[in-house]
XYZ file of C-alpha atoms in Angstrom:
411
model
C 82.550 134.655 2.287
C 84.238 133.741 5.670
C 81.847 131.524 7.659
C 82.376 131.786 11.472
C 82.926 127.907 12.281
C 83.695 127.067 15.797
C 84.441 123.858 17.813
C 82.025 122.370 20.103
C 83.592 120.531 22.839
C 80.998 119.335 25.516
C 78.311 116.885 26.371
C 75.511 115.897 24.120
C 72.301 114.114 25.268
C 69.402 112.487 23.528
C 66.778 109.661 24.143
C 68.056 106.273 23.299
C 65.182 104.880 20.879
C 66.812 101.495 20.569
C 64.187 100.329 23.068
C 64.797 97.023 24.776
C 61.288 95.752 24.698
C 58.354 96.121 22.306
C 56.143 97.434 25.120
C 58.445 100.535 25.614
C 58.398 101.305 21.929
C 54.536 100.857 21.724
C 53.715 103.018 24.793
C 56.167 105.654 23.553
C 54.733 105.829 20.057
C 51.306 105.966 21.398
C 51.869 108.821 23.893
C 54.368 111.015 21.864
C 52.695 110.541 18.600
C 52.551 114.101 17.192
C 55.671 113.894 14.979
C 54.753 110.492 13.514
C 51.159 111.726 12.932
C 52.607 114.776 10.804
C 55.058 112.477 9.172
C 52.058 110.399 7.887
C 50.155 113.445 6.850
C 53.116 114.597 4.718
C 53.620 111.356 3.174
C 49.900 110.845 2.163
C 49.948 114.508 0.650
C 53.076 113.689 -1.471
C 51.631 110.475 -2.715
C 48.441 112.546 -3.746
C 50.956 115.006 -5.640
C 50.824 117.814 -3.171
C 54.435 119.118 -3.248
C 54.007 122.516 -1.712
C 51.844 123.673 1.380
C 51.121 127.176 2.234
C 50.913 128.258 5.775
C 50.807 131.477 7.556
C 54.670 131.233 7.891
C 55.195 130.888 4.199
C 55.321 128.367 1.475
C 56.555 124.850 2.772
C 58.086 122.189 0.304
C 56.733 118.727 0.947
C 59.552 116.076 0.868
C 57.121 113.465 1.741
C 58.415 113.530 5.396
C 57.934 116.045 8.193
C 60.946 118.091 8.252
C 62.876 118.375 11.529
C 64.203 121.934 12.725
C 67.054 123.163 10.404
C 67.277 119.871 8.854
C 67.365 121.253 5.286
C 65.073 118.413 4.004
C 63.379 115.352 5.004
C 66.303 113.105 5.394
C 67.735 114.011 8.841
C 66.578 111.391 11.310
C 65.860 112.178 15.031
C 69.175 110.594 16.139
C 71.024 113.800 14.730
C 69.629 115.928 17.208
C 70.993 116.526 20.790
C 70.618 118.738 23.812
C 74.018 120.202 24.761
C 75.339 120.200 28.423
C 78.381 120.042 30.379
C 80.133 116.917 30.153
C 81.099 116.939 33.595
C 77.584 115.963 34.995
C 75.486 115.843 31.637
C 72.720 117.965 33.082
C 70.764 119.820 30.401
C 68.436 121.393 32.985
C 65.467 119.483 31.548
C 65.598 120.821 28.089
C 65.313 117.184 26.461
C 62.241 116.640 28.650
C 60.706 119.846 27.580
C 61.353 118.790 24.115
C 59.572 115.529 24.428
C 56.585 116.706 26.113
C 55.779 118.875 22.936
C 54.983 115.589 21.102
C 52.581 114.331 23.505
C 49.170 113.685 22.150
C 45.940 113.635 24.365
C 44.443 111.344 21.792
C 46.509 108.627 23.364
C 44.255 108.639 26.459
C 47.248 108.375 28.411
C 48.641 110.936 30.939
C 52.532 110.905 31.065
C 54.900 112.474 33.456
C 58.570 112.460 32.844
C 61.256 112.838 35.676
C 64.692 113.677 35.067
C 67.241 112.625 37.766
C 69.635 115.473 36.828
C 66.782 117.927 37.629
C 64.635 115.986 40.038
C 67.560 115.078 42.447
C 65.550 113.073 44.809
C 64.398 110.663 42.127
C 67.302 107.876 42.272
C 67.314 107.723 45.890
C 63.515 107.379 45.937
C 63.558 104.572 43.366
C 66.199 102.651 45.236
C 64.338 102.905 48.558
C 61.082 101.763 46.887
C 62.711 98.836 45.316
C 62.216 100.044 41.747
C 65.931 100.219 41.124
C 69.168 98.765 42.314
C 72.352 100.668 42.978
C 73.478 98.923 39.633
C 70.586 100.068 37.665
C 71.119 103.696 38.666
C 74.564 103.830 37.146
C 73.053 104.077 33.727
C 71.505 107.267 32.590
C 67.767 107.296 32.279
C 64.388 108.958 32.368
C 61.504 107.713 34.625
C 58.139 107.967 32.875
C 54.741 107.369 34.611
C 51.730 106.678 32.383
C 48.319 107.004 33.776
C 45.617 105.395 31.305
C 42.539 107.562 31.527
C 40.193 106.739 28.709
C 39.905 104.133 26.038
C 40.666 105.684 22.634
C 41.278 104.532 18.994
C 44.935 105.374 19.648
C 45.473 103.190 22.774
C 42.923 100.229 21.878
C 46.057 98.105 20.543
C 47.999 98.744 23.729
C 44.928 97.566 25.864
C 44.634 94.469 23.527
C 48.430 93.441 23.471
C 49.453 94.011 27.105
C 47.327 92.641 29.909
C 49.147 94.511 32.554
C 47.624 97.591 31.217
C 43.985 98.621 32.340
C 42.108 101.864 32.593
C 42.713 104.145 35.654
C 46.068 102.499 36.370
C 49.305 103.885 36.425
C 52.372 102.387 34.863
C 55.999 103.260 35.165
C 58.672 102.802 32.378
C 62.510 103.952 32.521
C 63.823 104.927 29.139
C 67.473 105.013 28.538
C 69.355 108.241 27.794
C 72.476 108.681 25.594
C 75.312 110.854 26.917
C 78.124 111.572 24.756
C 81.336 113.581 25.154
C 81.810 115.343 21.842
C 84.492 117.328 20.102
C 83.065 118.430 16.697
C 84.517 121.046 14.415
C 83.072 123.376 11.836
C 79.885 124.059 13.909
C 77.843 127.219 13.613
C 77.221 128.153 17.355
C 74.467 130.867 17.815
C 75.697 131.139 21.448
C 78.641 133.234 20.032
C 78.193 136.949 19.600
C 80.107 137.071 16.364
C 78.350 134.167 15.047
C 75.067 135.917 16.026
C 75.769 138.985 13.990
C 76.851 136.783 10.945
C 73.829 134.557 11.144
C 71.367 137.531 11.198
C 73.127 139.514 8.159
C 73.757 136.530 6.118
C 70.363 134.736 6.134
C 68.025 137.661 6.348
C 69.925 139.242 3.296
C 69.509 135.750 1.484
C 65.822 135.471 2.303
C 65.329 139.031 0.989
C 67.396 138.487 -2.159
C 65.512 135.410 -3.104
C 62.007 136.594 -2.483
C 61.190 137.501 -6.100
C 62.707 134.425 -7.633
C 60.893 132.096 -5.018
C 57.649 133.674 -5.847
C 57.747 133.176 -9.649
C 58.777 129.549 -9.022
C 56.008 128.903 -6.676
C 53.445 131.165 -8.178
C 52.718 132.486 -4.523
C 53.203 136.238 -3.727
C 53.082 137.464 -0.322
C 52.273 141.157 0.494
C 55.500 141.868 2.281
C 57.536 140.185 5.201
C 57.982 143.335 7.064
C 61.232 144.282 8.727
C 63.685 142.682 11.049
C 66.453 144.728 12.466
C 68.609 142.673 14.624
C 69.431 139.210 15.794
C 67.034 139.809 18.916
C 64.326 140.491 16.598
C 65.019 137.299 14.540
C 64.973 134.997 17.366
C 61.099 134.757 17.927
C 60.864 133.981 14.015
C 63.213 130.977 14.220
C 61.332 129.654 17.519
C 58.612 128.161 15.511
C 55.507 126.588 17.190
C 55.302 124.018 14.593
C 56.138 120.435 15.879
C 59.365 119.085 13.991
C 60.742 121.201 11.338
C 59.678 124.680 12.204
C 59.061 127.071 9.090
C 60.650 127.367 5.659
C 63.183 129.779 6.585
C 64.772 127.333 9.113
C 64.763 124.602 6.423
C 66.540 127.216 4.055
C 69.238 127.719 6.637
C 69.646 124.068 7.066
C 70.169 123.559 3.239
C 72.652 126.377 3.107
C 74.640 125.092 5.966
C 74.805 121.619 4.772
C 75.853 122.716 1.334
C 78.529 124.954 2.687
C 80.426 122.383 4.807
C 78.960 122.985 8.312
C 78.972 119.832 10.524
C 76.319 121.138 12.889
C 74.372 124.134 14.173
C 73.658 125.011 17.730
C 70.366 126.940 18.086
C 67.804 127.764 20.914
C 65.147 125.162 21.897
C 61.671 126.219 20.905
C 60.240 124.107 23.835
C 62.303 125.157 26.853
C 63.692 128.286 28.515
C 66.845 129.152 26.705
C 69.598 131.552 28.122
C 73.288 132.215 27.392
C 75.714 134.205 29.535
C 78.809 135.615 27.626
C 81.703 137.604 29.111
C 84.154 139.114 26.715
C 83.173 136.813 23.714
C 83.356 133.434 25.750
C 80.364 131.648 26.890
C 80.205 131.299 30.701
C 76.823 129.654 31.294
C 74.022 128.340 29.193
C 70.785 126.262 29.201
C 68.190 125.289 26.575
C 70.255 124.823 23.384
C 69.946 122.015 20.682
C 72.623 120.718 18.204
C 71.601 119.140 14.896
C 74.601 117.172 13.488
C 75.138 117.514 9.664
C 78.385 115.737 9.424
C 78.327 113.002 6.934
C 74.795 113.702 5.921
C 74.163 113.366 2.244
C 73.761 116.554 0.138
C 70.345 118.106 0.549
C 67.742 117.563 -2.259
C 66.979 121.234 -2.754
C 69.799 123.751 -3.578
C 67.968 126.930 -2.292
C 64.791 127.461 -0.265
C 65.150 131.035 0.552
C 62.587 133.537 -0.463
C 59.587 131.644 0.897
C 58.913 133.186 4.118
C 55.638 135.153 4.428
C 56.480 137.309 7.452
C 59.177 137.911 9.958
C 56.499 138.473 12.807
C 53.182 136.742 13.125
C 50.917 136.396 16.179
C 51.676 132.725 16.869
C 55.056 134.039 18.266
C 53.744 136.887 20.413
C 54.566 134.880 23.401
C 58.353 134.872 22.818
C 60.128 137.476 24.907
C 63.719 138.185 24.224
C 66.642 139.997 25.931
C 69.708 140.216 23.942
C 72.877 142.233 24.979
C 74.319 143.609 21.765
C 77.111 145.804 23.256
C 79.723 145.639 26.012
C 81.491 143.008 27.793
C 78.318 140.836 28.037
C 77.613 141.123 24.320
C 75.818 138.081 22.965
C 74.108 137.174 26.226
C 70.527 136.010 25.661
C 67.483 135.278 27.651
C 64.373 133.722 25.919
C 61.271 133.301 27.781
C 57.725 132.120 26.698
C 58.616 128.903 25.050
C 58.505 126.546 27.828
C 55.596 127.924 29.328
C 53.484 127.792 26.141
C 54.604 124.206 25.683
C 53.590 123.185 29.085
C 50.208 124.913 28.874
C 49.753 123.043 25.717
C 50.773 119.795 27.403
C 48.038 120.417 29.893
C 45.537 121.032 27.251
C 46.416 117.557 25.830
C 46.008 116.013 29.174
C 42.397 117.374 29.341
C 41.843 115.676 25.973
C 43.105 112.613 27.339
C 40.433 112.791 29.986
C 37.789 113.220 27.535
C 37.501 116.880 26.906
C 36.441 117.799 23.259
C 38.263 120.283 21.383
C 36.386 121.473 18.185
C 38.222 121.202 14.784
C 37.390 124.763 14.081
C 39.494 126.003 17.182
C 42.518 123.882 15.987
C 42.163 125.247 12.315
C 41.620 128.841 13.082
C 44.488 128.986 15.704
C 41.978 130.355 18.602
C 43.637 127.693 20.841
C 47.122 128.897 20.282
C 45.976 132.582 20.676
C 44.432 131.697 24.212
C 47.630 129.827 25.161
C 49.548 132.917 24.159
C 47.442 135.223 26.166
C 48.085 132.999 29.212
C 51.665 132.929 28.808
C 51.869 136.715 28.251
C 49.941 137.143 31.635
C 52.357 134.989 33.472
C 55.511 136.599 31.967
C 54.100 140.117 32.611
C 53.728 139.154 36.267
C 57.201 137.694 36.435
C 58.510 140.968 34.942
C 56.763 143.066 37.614
C 58.678 140.813 40.193
C 61.909 141.226 38.341
C 61.983 137.521 37.736
C 61.625 137.536 33.773
C 65.223 137.548 32.422
C 67.591 134.891 33.089
C 64.923 132.875 35.238
C 63.480 129.387 34.645
C 60.153 127.768 35.231
C 60.413 124.431 37.119
C 58.627 121.905 34.964
C 57.252 119.663 37.634
C 56.222 122.696 39.623
C 54.158 124.232 36.697
C 52.614 120.947 35.909
C 51.406 120.667 39.446
C 50.097 124.298 39.288
C 48.111 123.600 36.193
C 46.516 120.540 37.923
C 45.616 122.607 40.867
C 43.864 125.307 38.450
C 41.977 122.327 36.747
C 40.675 121.083 39.988
C 39.547 124.334 41.337
């Protein structure tokens, strides 16, 4: 089988988690705790002997850690994930910020807001004028994060105890460092490229279908039928999973296969941000909202084959994902994906309400009724944009959307 490897030469961007001070780590871990919470749950279940978890998306294997997207197991750390961008200015159009918001937990009792100087162009001049920064400070890539401590919760009690500068109803500000890397990496599977899109769809859909019966025998779990998926365009919502961290089992199966077959990395669409890709005669001319996971020098995956465990290609959790994919002509491979960012930011607004003391019933979480309501709201927004011809190859400004949600909450 010919694998369509390509070379990625460009910018990579990620949060620098080598925090300079313990305060930075403690505040970050309290506010953006969702991944660690899931990691702890999977670890606990593994210790209790639970090795498989059945979800609406399929049968998931428990490695004792929460898998990351397309990781192929529980052993790839966060520092193997990057947003991709031009190495001229390292502007990822807020993709990294959108990814961070997805991990926010209202249980923290803290309301954060993240400012990206590449997108919020006014920010650096403002911080210098207000004496938050010096000209020297501004030379280094950063995010500026404000934190309003709204209510005392079990999650933030330790922060309040350990740091006297923190108190209820006060706002603090922290700058977090950003890594910017000029990369040149071979053997990449790049889903921005039209030929790679075609190969990806045919290869992995076929592997999933071919392994369904064997997977059912191994797990003892039989699904009624996955339904059909007929194109890369139809597949895209399925791989843009709502789940925090690793997504569904199909993405993990792809990660296992790619790592086992010599891929150094995968470039795939963000499930938290607006994703688009413009192609002309096979060449990518513009893009935003893409992630790279780096497999290079990673150990072999624990599992050899995870295909066949997906329950369905289409589920109601992804009704908010709208895709325009150009399959023919000189713009073949061009993509516009809408809905992921709006869903994530509406969920962020819900978590902010929880931080202010709003109670959400466990039943609403378990039954997915909250997801359903957010999905309805996203579709209402996108339907209106479609009527105004502003759906495809348009983006939602993160700060403006957050302000809009706040205005609705106050009215």
